[in-house]
Coordinates of C-alpha atoms in Angstrom, one line a residue:
X1 CA 0.1 0.3 -0.1
X2 CA 1.7 3.7 -0.6
X3 CA 1.8 5.9 1.6
X4 CA -0.5 8.2 0.4
X5 CA -3.0 5.6 0.8
X6 CA -3.3 5.3 4.5
X7 CA -6.4 4.5 5.7
X8 CA -7.9 6.3 9.1
X9 CA -7.4 3.2 10.9
X10 CA -4.1 3.1 10.1
X11 CA -3.5 6.7 10.4
X12 CA -4.8 6.3 14.0
X13 CA -2.5 3.5 14.7
X14 CA 0.7 5.3 13.5
X15 CA -0.6 8.5 15.7
X16 CA -0.7 6.0 18.6
X17 CA 2.5 4.7 18.5
X18 CA 3.9 8.1 18.0
X19 CA 2.2 9.0 21.2
X20 CA 3.8 6.3 23.1
X21 CA 7.2 7.0 21.7
X22 CA 6.5 11.0 22.7
X23 CA 5.9 9.8 26.1
X24 CA 8.4 7.0 26.7
X25 CA 11.9 9.6 25.6
X26 CA 10.8 12.5 28.4
X27 CA 10.6 9.6 31.1
X28 CA 14.0 8.3 30.4
X29 CA 15.4 11.4 30.4
X30 CA 14.1 12.4 33.6
X31 CA 14.8 9.2 35.0
X32 CA 19.0 9.9 34.0
X33 CA 18.7 13.1 35.7
X34 CA 16.9 12.4 38.5
X35 CA 18.0 9.1 39.1
X36 CA 21.8 9.0 38.8
X37 CA 23.4 6.2 36.5
X38 CA 26.9 6.9 36.7
X39 CA 29.3 4.0 35.6
X40 CA 26.7 1.6 34.6
X41 CA 29.0 0.6 31.1
X42 CA 32.0 0.1 33.1
X43 CA 34.8 2.0 32.5
X44 CA 34.2 3.3 29.3
X45 CA 34.8 7.1 28.7
X46 CA 32.0 9.2 27.5
X47 CA 33.8 12.4 28.2
X48 CA 33.7 13.6 24.4
X49 CA 30.2 12.5 24.1
X50 CA 28.8 16.5 25.1
X51 CA 31.4 17.8 22.2
X52 CA 29.7 15.3 19.6
X53 CA 26.4 16.3 20.8
X54 CA 27.2 19.9 20.4
X55 CA 28.3 18.9 16.7
X56 CA 24.9 17.1 16.3
X57 CA 23.0 20.1 17.6
X58 CA 24.8 22.6 15.2
X59 CA 24.2 20.7 12.3
X60 CA 20.7 19.7 13.0
X61 CA 19.9 23.5 13.2
X62 CA 21.9 24.1 10.2
X63 CA 20.1 21.3 8.3
X64 CA 16.9 23.0 9.4
X65 CA 17.8 26.3 8.5
X66 CA 19.0 25.2 5.0
X67 CA 16.2 23.1 4.8
X68 CA 13.5 26.0 5.2
X69 CA 15.1 28.0 2.8
X70 CA 14.8 24.9 0.1
X71 CA 11.2 24.5 0.8
X72 CA 10.6 28.6 0.6
X73 CA 12.2 28.5 -2.9
X74 CA 9.9 24.9 -3.7
X75 CA 12.7 22.8 -4.0
X76 CA 10.7 19.9 -2.2
X77 CA 13.4 17.0 -2.8
X78 CA 16.4 18.9 -1.0
X79 CA 14.3 20.1 1.7
X80 CA 12.8 16.3 2.1
X81 CA 17.0 15.0 2.3
X82 CA 17.6 18.3 4.8
X83 CA 15.0 17.3 6.8
X84 CA 15.7 13.7 7.2
X85 CA 19.3 14.6 8.2
X86 CA 18.2 16.6 10.9
X87 CA 15.6 13.9 12.2
X88 CA 18.6 11.4 12.4
X89 CA 21.1 13.8 14.0
X90 CA 18.6 14.7 16.5
X91 CA 18.0 11.0 17.0
X92 CA 21.7 10.2 17.0
X93 CA 22.0 13.2 19.5
X94 CA 19.1 11.6 21.6
X95 CA 21.0 8.2 21.8
X96 CA 24.5 9.9 22.7
X97 CA 23.1 12.3 25.3
X98 CA 21.3 9.1 27.4
X99 CA 24.6 7.0 27.1
X100 CA 26.4 10.0 28.3
X101 CA 24.1 10.5 31.4
X102 CA 23.6 7.0 32.2
X103 CA 27.5 6.8 32.2
X104 CA 28.6 10.1 33.6
X105 CA 28.1 12.6 36.8
X106 CA 26.2 15.9 36.0
X107 CA 28.0 18.4 35.6
X108 CA 27.3 21.9 37.2
X109 CA 27.0 25.3 35.8
X110 CA 29.5 27.0 38.1
X111 CA 31.4 23.9 40.0
X112 CA 34.8 25.3 39.2
X113 CA 36.8 22.7 41.6
X114 CA 34.5 19.3 40.1
X115 CA 33.1 18.3 43.4
X116 CA 29.5 18.5 42.3
X117 CA 28.7 20.6 45.4
X118 CA 28.1 24.6 44.5
X119 CA 29.8 26.5 47.4
X120 CA 28.9 30.0 48.3
X121 CA 32.4 31.3 46.5
X122 CA 31.5 29.1 43.2
X123 CA 27.7 30.5 43.3
X124 CA 29.2 34.3 43.8
X125 CA 31.9 33.7 41.1
X126 CA 29.1 32.2 38.7
X127 CA 26.7 35.0 39.5
X128 CA 23.9 36.0 37.3
X129 CA 25.1 34.0 34.5
X130 CA 24.2 30.8 36.5
X131 CA 20.4 32.3 36.4
X132 CA 20.8 32.9 32.7
X133 CA 22.3 29.6 32.0
X134 CA 19.3 27.8 34.4
X135 CA 16.8 30.0 32.3
X136 CA 18.0 29.0 29.1
X137 CA 18.7 24.9 30.0
X138 CA 15.3 25.2 31.5
X139 CA 13.4 26.1 28.2
X140 CA 15.8 23.9 26.2
X141 CA 14.7 20.7 28.1
X142 CA 11.2 21.6 28.5
X143 CA 10.7 22.7 24.5
X144 CA 12.8 19.2 24.0
X145 CA 10.0 17.4 25.4
X146 CA 7.5 18.9 24.2
X147 CA 8.6 19.4 20.4
X148 CA 9.5 15.2 20.0
X149 CA 5.4 14.5 19.2
X150 CA 5.0 17.4 16.9
X151 CA 8.5 16.1 14.9
X152 CA 7.6 12.7 15.0
X153 CA 3.8 13.6 13.5
X154 CA 4.8 16.2 11.1
X155 CA 7.2 13.8 9.8
X156 CA 4.4 11.1 9.9
X157 CA 2.4 13.8 7.6
X158 CA 5.3 14.9 5.4
X159 CA 6.0 10.9 4.5
X160 CA 2.0 9.9 4.0
X161 CA 1.6 12.9 2.0
X162 CA -0.8 14.5 3.9
X163 CA 0.9 17.4 3.1
X164 CA -2.0 20.3 4.2
X165 CA -2.0 18.7 7.8
X166 CA 1.9 18.8 7.5
X167 CA 2.1 22.5 6.9
X168 CA -0.4 23.4 9.8
X169 CA 2.0 21.3 12.4
X170 CA 5.6 22.8 11.0
X171 CA 4.5 26.2 11.5
X172 CA 5.1 25.8 15.5
X173 CA 7.5 22.8 14.8
X174 CA 9.7 24.3 13.1
X175 CA 10.8 26.8 15.5
X176 CA 10.6 25.1 18.6
X177 CA 13.1 22.6 16.9
X178 CA 15.3 25.0 15.9
X179 CA 15.1 26.9 19.2
X180 CA 16.2 23.3 21.3
X181 CA 19.0 23.0 18.3
X182 CA 20.3 26.3 19.0
X183 CA 19.9 26.5 22.7
X184 CA 21.1 23.1 22.9
X185 CA 24.7 24.5 21.3
X186 CA 24.3 27.5 23.8
X187 CA 24.0 24.8 26.7
X188 CA 27.1 23.2 25.9
X189 CA 29.2 26.2 25.3
X190 CA 28.2 28.0 28.8
X191 CA 28.5 24.5 30.7
X192 CA 32.0 23.5 28.6
X193 CA 34.5 25.0 30.8
X194 CA 33.2 22.8 34.0
X195 CA 33.7 19.7 32.1
X196 CA 36.6 17.9 33.9

């Protein structure tokens, strides 16, 4: 059966699967953030992963912007290719992020001595930048969780040739996804001096 011939019953099945995936991803990420799993993979060094994650987010943002340019110029094929690349890059980011947080302890903004505790001196040194960092980080995390189902539904609509539905959802999905990708890089640049 061709993708454009998806029956309403199948449409519901795909959307239900997207809903389940969209709930599971934030749950796994929350567990990693709130229930430290440090060292579960033995002696595997994952210290390179935050740097790779920043590259993946940068590449995702670039793909999104260039894909937007191509669709505005009616080049659907290049748009499709770049959006698939953005999807793959974001998926790789998610896997890398999960592996890193499964294996490594969390890094705290302002923790200059790397002991995992923010002293009064460290908090004073971090100053207002810590508040800015936390704001960007929290909006990044919240919107990353929110955008997952919308990205998946947008891709589903595009792949199943439901273009009018695709266009409606990407009007707000695109800017959120771009914000998440860009702020991921900003968060990395702000926290990277504190990685050990």
